[in-house]
Amino acid sequence: MVASKLLVDCSNSSTPIKPSSLLNSLFNHRHPTPTATLFHSRTFHPPSRTSNTIRASALNRRDFIADSAAAAVALSLAPVVGFDATSAVAKADSLSEWERVFLPIDPGVVLLDIAFVPDDPSHGFLLGTRQTLLETKDGGNTWVSRSISSAEDEDFNYRFNAISFKGKEGWIVGKPAILLHTSDSGDSWERIPLSAELPGDMVYIKATGEKSAEMVTDEGAIYVTANRGYNWKAAVQETVSATLNRTVSSGISGASYYTGTFNTVNRSPEGNYVAVSSRGNFYLTWEPGQPYWQPHNRAVARRIQSMGWRADGGLWLLVRGGGLYLSKGTGITEEFEEIPVQSRGFGILDVGYKSKEEAWAAGGSGVLLKTTNSGKSWSRDKAADNIAANLYSVKFINDRQGFVLGNDGVLLKYLG
């Protein structure tokens, strides 16, 4: 059961805290210093135009002849049929709406989340595995690595899972359990102590107001704070495992195989959640005010890969092995219809909405798909065809600013 009492009460340090098997080594001995300032920056310089020019001038004789012949044909057509060679080249260069941004990180780093300061859209942070924290102040064109001293004091290589900003206040959660807070747009971060009784790993956090946030663990615990994270109160009365133990006889297919953790979890702007079970055989929803998560049978034959919210308030659903479904109507439902997509046989891993009409889907082996009619049809963008990486997170900060995150440190920036 998730206790409805306060999760953390730093003012009563004499109260014994029962250590869990997962977080035992984190907070038994000492609390870190309350405030830590970012330090250690390393600027990354992308390949210069000069180096690109040198490589271009090194074309072999055959390439040069072929390019010259193509140009001659284009120019010869211009006076005959009104062919504009310059326009054709410009159109060829602008086919893709994304470009890759190279990052100052080691190979193998998996990027997990990105967020920008609302008051300054050019200032943002990028998170990932191996304690990766990057900062940009030019809208995501260039990034510098940052480190947090309080996170380096422990003998852990943290995986930063999620970040969120509201005004100048920001939050970061990671694994092993770590919670960071800033009130100055990320110039400095303080580490907030956590209870060892926290059920599950923190996988999501949402800044909801001044000194307020909402946090979710992979076991379905939802906590809210209104005092900068020093006290947390449970928003649900029990974990998902406890809920399923009560409702497994009510007809939820596959609940007996539930391992107790989420595969993915997504939050709507209204505060509603949709989560996929670790095996993908059913999904769960939660709305503010409900005491428990509500399990739902999947309406498709294949197991669910991920689910999320459309810009119009409906749901999208991805199945393993490839396949995209959209819910009928808006709100929470179990009725979905399949939408044909050309994913080249690779699975689709995430969908991100720029507007009600335009959305992007990303997947394995650099798959990028676009819709401009609310998902009725999709076309492929070849921007990442030559990038050997899986793309699994699409984030639109606003209607002009978007990013796609992938493994091996792959980051794509939306050009529009």
Tab-separated table of N, CA and C in Angstrom, residues 92-224:
chain	number	residue	atom	x	y	z
A	92	ALA	N	16.165	20.362	-52.986
A	92	ALA	CA	16.789	19.111	-52.562
A	92	ALA	C	17.401	19.251	-51.177
A	93	ASP	N	17.990	20.423	-50.889
A	93	ASP	CA	18.613	20.634	-49.587
A	93	ASP	C	17.584	20.824	-48.480
A	94	SER	N	16.354	21.209	-48.805
A	94	SER	CA	15.363	21.522	-47.778
A	94	SER	C	14.300	20.441	-47.625
A	95	LEU	N	14.594	19.256	-48.198
A	95	LEU	CA	13.615	18.178	-48.100
A	95	LEU	C	13.396	17.763	-46.648
A	96	SER	N	14.462	17.693	-45.868
A	96	SER	CA	14.356	17.257	-44.488
A	96	SER	C	13.991	18.420	-43.573
A	97	GLU	N	13.174	18.122	-42.560
A	97	GLU	CA	12.796	19.139	-41.579
A	97	GLU	C	13.565	18.979	-40.275
A	98	TRP	N	14.590	18.120	-40.276
A	98	TRP	CA	15.376	17.878	-39.078
A	98	TRP	C	16.861	17.904	-39.424
A	99	GLU	N	17.666	18.297	-38.462
A	99	GLU	CA	19.102	18.203	-38.609
A	99	GLU	C	19.687	17.623	-37.328
A	100	ARG	N	20.824	16.934	-37.483
A	100	ARG	CA	21.463	16.333	-36.313
A	100	ARG	C	22.325	17.366	-35.612
A	101	VAL	N	22.248	17.351	-34.274
A	101	VAL	CA	23.091	18.198	-33.443
A	101	VAL	C	24.099	17.292	-32.746
A	102	PHE	N	25.369	17.557	-32.938
A	102	PHE	CA	26.404	16.728	-32.319
A	102	PHE	C	26.682	17.209	-30.898
A	103	LEU	N	26.861	16.244	-30.005
A	103	LEU	CA	26.911	16.525	-28.575
A	103	LEU	C	28.261	16.131	-27.974
A	104	PRO	N	28.677	16.831	-26.920
A	104	PRO	CA	29.950	16.516	-26.251
A	104	PRO	C	29.789	15.397	-25.230
A	105	ILE	N	29.427	14.206	-25.694
A	105	ILE	CA	29.218	13.069	-24.794
A	105	ILE	C	29.897	11.842	-25.377
A	106	ASP	N	30.077	10.842	-24.529
A	106	ASP	CA	30.723	9.613	-24.948
A	106	ASP	C	29.768	8.741	-25.756
A	107	PRO	N	30.299	7.918	-26.656
A	107	PRO	CA	29.437	6.983	-27.394
A	107	PRO	C	28.719	6.039	-26.427
A	108	GLY	N	27.513	5.686	-26.771
A	108	GLY	CA	26.746	4.764	-25.935
A	108	GLY	C	25.798	5.436	-24.969
A	109	VAL	N	25.894	6.755	-24.803
A	109	VAL	CA	24.967	7.458	-23.914
A	109	VAL	C	23.574	7.462	-24.523
A	110	VAL	N	22.579	7.148	-23.720
A	110	VAL	CA	21.181	7.148	-24.153
A	110	VAL	C	20.515	8.419	-23.631
A	111	LEU	N	20.024	9.246	-24.530
A	111	LEU	CA	19.329	10.466	-24.132
A	111	LEU	C	17.908	10.123	-23.703
A	112	LEU	N	17.435	10.733	-22.613
A	112	LEU	CA	16.162	10.340	-22.019
A	112	LEU	C	15.130	11.451	-21.931
A	113	ASP	N	15.531	12.709	-21.761
A	113	ASP	CA	14.542	13.772	-21.653
A	113	ASP	C	15.197	15.111	-21.943
A	114	ILE	N	14.363	16.083	-22.305
A	114	ILE	CA	14.822	17.430	-22.625
A	114	ILE	C	13.757	18.417	-22.175
A	115	ALA	N	14.173	19.573	-21.698
A	115	ALA	CA	13.232	20.613	-21.254
A	115	ALA	C	13.900	21.968	-21.375
A	116	PHE	N	13.064	23.000	-21.540
A	116	PHE	CA	13.548	24.372	-21.653
A	116	PHE	C	12.876	25.245	-20.607
A	117	VAL	N	13.568	26.317	-20.225
A	117	VAL	CA	13.031	27.269	-19.255
A	117	VAL	C	11.943	28.087	-19.950
A	118	PRO	N	10.702	28.080	-19.448
A	118	PRO	CA	9.604	28.771	-20.139
A	118	PRO	C	9.856	30.255	-20.379
A	119	ASP	N	10.507	30.914	-19.432
A	119	ASP	CA	10.767	32.342	-19.576
A	119	ASP	C	11.903	32.635	-20.546
A	120	ASP	N	12.657	31.610	-20.927
A	120	ASP	CA	13.794	31.777	-21.830
A	120	ASP	C	13.892	30.550	-22.724
A	121	PRO	N	13.153	30.512	-23.846
A	121	PRO	CA	13.119	29.323	-24.707
A	121	PRO	C	14.466	28.941	-25.303
A	122	SER	N	15.451	29.802	-25.218
A	122	SER	CA	16.773	29.458	-25.727
A	122	SER	C	17.600	28.684	-24.699
A	123	HIS	N	17.127	28.631	-23.452
A	123	HIS	CA	17.875	28.006	-22.353
A	123	HIS	C	17.228	26.669	-21.990
A	124	GLY	N	17.982	25.575	-22.181
A	124	GLY	CA	17.405	24.267	-21.905
A	124	GLY	C	18.434	23.282	-21.394
A	125	PHE	N	17.922	22.099	-20.995
A	125	PHE	CA	18.763	21.032	-20.458
A	125	PHE	C	18.385	19.710	-21.116
A	126	LEU	N	19.388	18.844	-21.255
A	126	LEU	CA	19.233	17.539	-21.883
A	126	LEU	C	19.800	16.490	-20.942
A	127	LEU	N	19.035	15.401	-20.719
A	127	LEU	CA	19.410	14.375	-19.748
A	127	LEU	C	19.655	13.040	-20.433
A	128	GLY	N	20.382	12.157	-19.714
A	128	GLY	CA	20.581	10.817	-20.229
A	128	GLY	C	21.252	9.907	-19.228
A	129	THR	N	21.678	8.760	-19.711
A	129	THR	CA	22.388	7.791	-18.886
A	129	THR	C	23.805	8.293	-18.600
A	130	ARG	N	24.510	7.556	-17.741
A	130	ARG	CA	25.884	7.882	-17.351
A	130	ARG	C	25.995	9.296	-16.780
A	131	GLN	N	24.978	9.688	-16.039
A	131	GLN	CA	24.957	10.982	-15.351
A	131	GLN	C	25.098	12.151	-16.331
A	132	THR	N	24.526	11.985	-17.517
A	132	THR	CA	24.641	13.005	-18.556
A	132	THR	C	23.704	14.170	-18.275
A	133	LEU	N	24.262	15.365	-18.234
A	133	LEU	CA	23.494	16.599	-18.104
A	133	LEU	C	24.144	17.647	-19.001
A	134	LEU	N	23.418	18.083	-20.024
A	134	LEU	CA	23.909	19.078	-20.969
A	134	LEU	C	23.039	20.320	-20.898
A	135	GLU	N	23.629	21.474	-21.208
A	135	GLU	CA	22.917	22.747	-21.159
A	135	GLU	C	23.124	23.508	-22.460
A	136	THR	N	22.074	24.169	-22.927
A	136	THR	CA	22.164	25.030	-24.099
A	136	THR	C	21.607	26.405	-23.762
A	137	LYS	N	22.169	27.429	-24.391
A	137	LYS	CA	21.652	28.781	-24.235
A	137	LYS	C	21.396	29.438	-25.586
A	138	ASP	N	21.374	28.617	-26.639
A	138	ASP	CA	21.087	29.140	-27.974
A	138	ASP	C	19.996	28.339	-28.673
A	139	GLY	N	19.047	27.813	-27.880
A	139	GLY	CA	17.911	27.099	-28.453
A	139	GLY	C	18.185	25.679	-28.871
A	140	GLY	N	19.332	25.126	-28.486
A	140	GLY	CA	19.633	23.738	-28.806
A	140	GLY	C	20.603	23.548	-29.949
A	141	ASN	N	21.185	24.628	-30.465
A	141	ASN	CA	22.168	24.497	-31.542
A	141	ASN	C	23.496	23.961	-31.030
A	142	THR	N	23.919	24.417	-29.872
A	142	THR	CA	25.145	23.926	-29.245
A	142	THR	C	24.872	23.618	-27.785
A	143	TRP	N	25.630	22.655	-27.257
A	143	TRP	CA	25.428	22.197	-25.891
A	143	TRP	C	26.773	22.088	-25.178
A	144	VAL	N	26.776	22.329	-23.873
A	144	VAL	CA	27.949	22.132	-23.036
A	144	VAL	C	27.579	21.180	-21.909
A	145	SER	N	28.541	20.375	-21.493
A	145	SER	CA	28.290	19.418	-20.416
A	145	SER	C	28.351	20.116	-19.070
A	146	ARG	N	27.479	19.712	-18.164
A	146	ARG	CA	27.433	20.233	-16.804
A	146	ARG	C	27.473	19.066	-15.826
A	147	SER	N	27.930	19.337	-14.642
A	147	SER	CA	27.904	18.332	-13.585
A	147	SER	C	27.404	18.967	-12.302
A	148	ILE	N	26.828	18.152	-11.443
A	148	ILE	CA	26.266	18.616	-10.173
A	148	ILE	C	27.071	17.973	-9.053
A	149	SER	N	27.661	18.795	-8.227
A	149	SER	CA	28.595	18.279	-7.223
A	149	SER	C	27.942	17.291	-6.272
A	150	SER	N	26.719	17.554	-5.856
A	150	SER	CA	26.065	16.664	-4.896
A	150	SER	C	25.761	15.307	-5.508
A	151	ALA	N	25.629	15.240	-6.823
A	151	ALA	CA	25.405	13.955	-7.477
A	151	ALA	C	26.701	13.202	-7.696
A	152	GLU	N	27.832	13.897	-7.621
A	152	GLU	CA	29.118	13.242	-7.825
A	152	GLU	C	29.732	12.760	-6.515
A	153	ASP	N	29.159	13.159	-5.376
A	153	ASP	CA	29.720	12.762	-4.090
A	153	ASP	C	29.503	11.278	-3.807
A	154	GLU	N	28.463	10.700	-4.407
A	154	GLU	CA	28.154	9.300	-4.165
A	154	GLU	C	28.850	8.423	-5.210
A	155	ASP	N	29.037	7.170	-4.863
A	155	ASP	CA	29.666	6.228	-5.791
A	155	ASP	C	28.623	5.584	-6.690
A	156	PHE	N	27.855	6.439	-7.400
A	156	PHE	CA	26.830	5.956	-8.304
A	156	PHE	C	26.993	6.654	-9.650
A	157	ASN	N	26.633	5.952	-10.688
A	157	ASN	CA	26.589	6.549	-12.015
A	157	ASN	C	25.118	6.738	-12.350
A	158	TYR	N	24.585	7.913	-12.027
A	158	TYR	CA	23.147	8.118	-12.080
A	158	TYR	C	22.618	8.127	-13.516
A	159	ARG	N	21.407	7.645	-13.627
A	159	ARG	CA	20.639	7.727	-14.872
A	159	ARG	C	19.557	8.783	-14.650
A	160	PHE	N	19.709	9.938	-15.288
A	160	PHE	CA	18.722	11.002	-15.133
A	160	PHE	C	17.541	10.722	-16.059
A	161	ASN	N	16.365	10.464	-15.480
A	161	ASN	CA	15.212	10.003	-16.240
A	161	ASN	C	14.323	11.111	-16.785
A	162	ALA	N	14.102	12.169	-16.019
A	162	ALA	CA	13.108	13.173	-16.419
A	162	ALA	C	13.461	14.530	-15.856
A	163	ILE	N	13.032	15.578	-16.573
A	163	ILE	CA	13.250	16.964	-16.161
A	163	ILE	C	12.022	17.772	-16.533
A	164	SER	N	11.703	18.789	-15.723
A	164	SER	CA	10.542	19.626	-15.992
A	164	SER	C	10.761	21.006	-15.377
A	165	PHE	N	10.253	22.045	-16.087
A	165	PHE	CA	10.362	23.418	-15.604
A	165	PHE	C	8.981	24.063	-15.557
A	166	LYS	N	8.803	24.957	-14.580
A	166	LYS	CA	7.648	25.842	-14.477
A	166	LYS	C	8.190	27.178	-14.010
A	167	GLY	N	8.176	28.181	-14.905
A	167	GLY	CA	8.854	29.422	-14.579
A	167	GLY	C	10.344	29.178	-14.465
A	168	LYS	N	10.945	29.660	-13.382
A	168	LYS	CA	12.369	29.445	-13.162
A	168	LYS	C	12.651	28.199	-12.334
A	169	GLU	N	11.585	27.537	-11.848
A	169	GLU	CA	11.757	26.339	-11.035
A	169	GLU	C	11.854	25.101	-11.910
A	170	GLY	N	12.814	24.231	-11.590
A	170	GLY	CA	12.988	23.007	-12.347
A	170	GLY	C	13.252	21.817	-11.445
A	171	TRP	N	12.980	20.620	-11.991
A	171	TRP	CA	13.139	19.376	-11.237
A	171	TRP	C	13.801	18.328	-12.129
A	172	ILE	N	14.626	17.490	-11.499
A	172	ILE	CA	15.232	16.341	-12.167
A	172	ILE	C	15.079	15.136	-11.257
A	173	VAL	N	14.680	13.983	-11.825
A	173	VAL	CA	14.653	12.726	-11.082
A	173	VAL	C	15.514	11.709	-11.807
A	174	GLY	N	16.074	10.776	-11.043
A	174	GLY	CA	16.945	9.780	-11.645
A	174	GLY	C	16.986	8.496	-10.856
A	175	LYS	N	17.831	7.575	-11.340
A	175	LYS	CA	17.991	6.250	-10.749
A	175	LYS	C	19.483	5.941	-10.681
A	176	PRO	N	19.964	5.417	-9.525
A	176	PRO	CA	19.295	5.242	-8.245
A	176	PRO	C	18.653	6.555	-7.771
A	177	ALA	N	17.741	6.395	-6.830
A	177	ALA	CA	16.844	7.496	-6.479
A	177	ALA	C	17.587	8.787	-6.181
A	178	ILE	N	17.326	9.805	-6.994
A	178	ILE	CA	17.897	11.126	-6.783
A	178	ILE	C	16.890	12.162	-7.248
A	179	LEU	N	16.735	13.229	-6.456
A	179	LEU	CA	15.807	14.309	-6.770
A	179	LEU	C	16.555	15.629	-6.654
A	180	LEU	N	16.547	16.418	-7.731
A	180	LEU	CA	17.236	17.697	-7.772
A	180	LEU	C	16.232	18.806	-8.054
A	181	HIS	N	16.451	19.978	-7.470
A	181	HIS	CA	15.545	21.114	-7.637
A	181	HIS	C	16.345	22.387	-7.855
A	182	THR	N	15.842	23.258	-8.729
A	182	THR	CA	16.445	24.560	-8.953
A	182	THR	C	15.364	25.629	-8.908
A	183	SER	N	15.709	26.782	-8.398
A	183	SER	CA	14.779	27.912	-8.387
A	183	SER	C	15.331	29.101	-9.162
A	184	ASP	N	16.475	28.888	-9.857
A	184	ASP	CA	17.096	29.971	-10.624
A	184	ASP	C	17.415	29.537	-12.057
A	185	SER	N	16.478	28.829	-12.666
A	185	SER	CA	16.593	28.409	-14.072
A	185	SER	C	17.754	27.464	-14.324
A	186	GLY	N	18.180	26.758	-13.293
A	186	GLY	CA	19.231	25.763	-13.478
A	186	GLY	C	20.633	26.269	-13.257
A	187	ASP	N	20.799	27.514	-12.820
A	187	ASP	CA	22.141	28.004	-12.517
A	187	ASP	C	22.739	27.240	-11.335
A	188	SER	N	21.910	26.871	-10.381
A	188	SER	CA	22.341	26.042	-9.258
A	188	SER	C	21.244	25.027	-8.953
A	189	TRP	N	21.655	23.871	-8.429
A	189	TRP	CA	20.724	22.787	-8.116
A	189	TRP	C	20.949	22.337	-6.679
A	190	GLU	N	19.874	22.036	-5.978
A	190	GLU	CA	19.969	21.455	-4.644
A	190	GLU	C	19.410	20.042	-4.692
A	191	ARG	N	19.989	19.193	-3.900
A	191	ARG	CA	19.526	17.809	-3.831
A	191	ARG	C	18.553	17.652	-2.682
A	192	ILE	N	17.379	17.109	-2.957
A	192	ILE	CA	16.328	16.934	-1.954
A	192	ILE	C	16.401	15.519	-1.393
A	193	PRO	N	16.524	15.356	-0.073
A	193	PRO	CA	16.556	14.007	0.518
A	193	PRO	C	15.249	13.258	0.270
A	194	LEU	N	15.362	11.958	0.127
A	194	LEU	CA	14.201	11.108	-0.127
A	194	LEU	C	14.122	9.999	0.911
A	195	SER	N	12.919	9.536	1.125
A	195	SER	CA	12.703	8.411	2.032
A	195	SER	C	13.139	7.114	1.368
A	196	ALA	N	13.737	6.227	2.151
A	196	ALA	CA	14.119	4.916	1.645
A	196	ALA	C	12.913	4.029	1.399
A	197	GLU	N	11.729	4.442	1.839
A	197	GLU	CA	10.527	3.651	1.639
A	197	GLU	C	9.819	3.984	0.324
A	198	LEU	N	10.414	4.815	-0.491
A	198	LEU	CA	9.812	5.168	-1.773
A	198	LEU	C	9.577	3.916	-2.610
A	199	PRO	N	8.326	3.640	-3.007
A	199	PRO	CA	8.040	2.418	-3.772
A	199	PRO	C	8.391	2.583	-5.250
A	200	GLY	N	9.416	1.889	-5.688
A	200	GLY	CA	9.787	1.910	-7.093
A	200	GLY	C	10.777	3.013	-7.420
A	201	ASP	N	11.120	3.080	-8.695
A	201	ASP	CA	12.060	4.078	-9.193
A	201	ASP	C	11.298	5.260	-9.781
A	202	MET	N	11.812	6.460	-9.551
A	202	MET	CA	11.181	7.655	-10.097
A	202	MET	C	11.441	7.716	-11.609
A	203	VAL	N	10.366	7.777	-12.383
A	203	VAL	CA	10.502	7.773	-13.840
A	203	VAL	C	9.934	9.025	-14.495
A	204	TYR	N	9.215	9.839	-13.732
A	204	TYR	CA	8.584	11.018	-14.337
A	204	TYR	C	8.380	12.076	-13.266
A	205	ILE	N	8.554	13.347	-13.665
A	205	ILE	CA	8.240	14.456	-12.775
A	205	ILE	C	7.701	15.604	-13.603
A	206	LYS	N	6.743	16.336	-13.044
A	206	LYS	CA	6.113	17.461	-13.717
A	206	LYS	C	6.055	18.644	-12.766
A	207	ALA	N	6.680	19.761	-13.163
A	207	ALA	CA	6.555	20.991	-12.388
A	207	ALA	C	5.164	21.559	-12.605
A	208	THR	N	4.416	21.785	-11.528
A	208	THR	CA	3.011	22.173	-11.644
A	208	THR	C	2.722	23.589	-11.159
A	209	GLY	N	3.647	24.214	-10.464
A	209	GLY	CA	3.422	25.566	-9.950
A	209	GLY	C	4.579	25.988	-9.081
A	210	GLU	N	4.413	27.121	-8.387
A	210	GLU	CA	5.476	27.610	-7.518
A	210	GLU	C	5.731	26.629	-6.373
A	211	LYS	N	6.929	26.121	-6.294
A	211	LYS	CA	7.358	25.154	-5.286
A	211	LYS	C	6.586	23.847	-5.361
A	212	SER	N	5.862	23.612	-6.448
A	212	SER	CA	4.983	22.443	-6.551
A	212	SER	C	5.401	21.536	-7.710
A	213	ALA	N	5.198	20.238	-7.516
A	213	ALA	CA	5.520	19.264	-8.557
A	213	ALA	C	4.735	17.985	-8.328
A	214	GLU	N	4.712	17.157	-9.356
A	214	GLU	CA	4.032	15.857	-9.316
A	214	GLU	C	5.026	14.811	-9.796
A	215	MET	N	5.193	13.749	-9.032
A	215	MET	CA	6.197	12.729	-9.313
A	215	MET	C	5.548	11.352	-9.419
A	216	VAL	N	6.051	10.516	-10.346
A	216	VAL	CA	5.508	9.178	-10.571
A	216	VAL	C	6.642	8.165	-10.532
A	217	THR	N	6.390	7.008	-9.898
A	217	THR	CA	7.360	5.918	-9.901
A	217	THR	C	6.882	4.812	-10.841
A	218	ASP	N	7.781	3.893	-11.159
A	218	ASP	CA	7.427	2.822	-12.090
A	218	ASP	C	6.525	1.772	-11.467
A	219	GLU	N	6.208	1.903	-10.181
A	219	GLU	CA	5.236	1.012	-9.546
A	219	GLU	C	3.863	1.668	-9.410
A	220	GLY	N	3.715	2.870	-9.984
A	220	GLY	CA	2.415	3.519	-9.990
A	220	GLY	C	2.156	4.447	-8.839
A	221	ALA	N	3.139	4.708	-8.003
A	221	ALA	CA	2.957	5.679	-6.927
A	221	ALA	C	3.008	7.082	-7.516
A	222	ILE	N	2.076	7.931	-7.111
A	222	ILE	CA	2.033	9.333	-7.547
A	222	ILE	C	2.078	10.204	-6.297
A	223	TYR	N	3.038	11.117	-6.268
A	223	TYR	CA	3.190	12.001	-5.122
A	223	TYR	C	3.180	13.453	-5.584
A	224	VAL	N	2.677	14.336	-4.720
A	224	VAL	CA	2.652	15.771	-5.015
A	224	VAL	C	3.309	16.519	-3.861
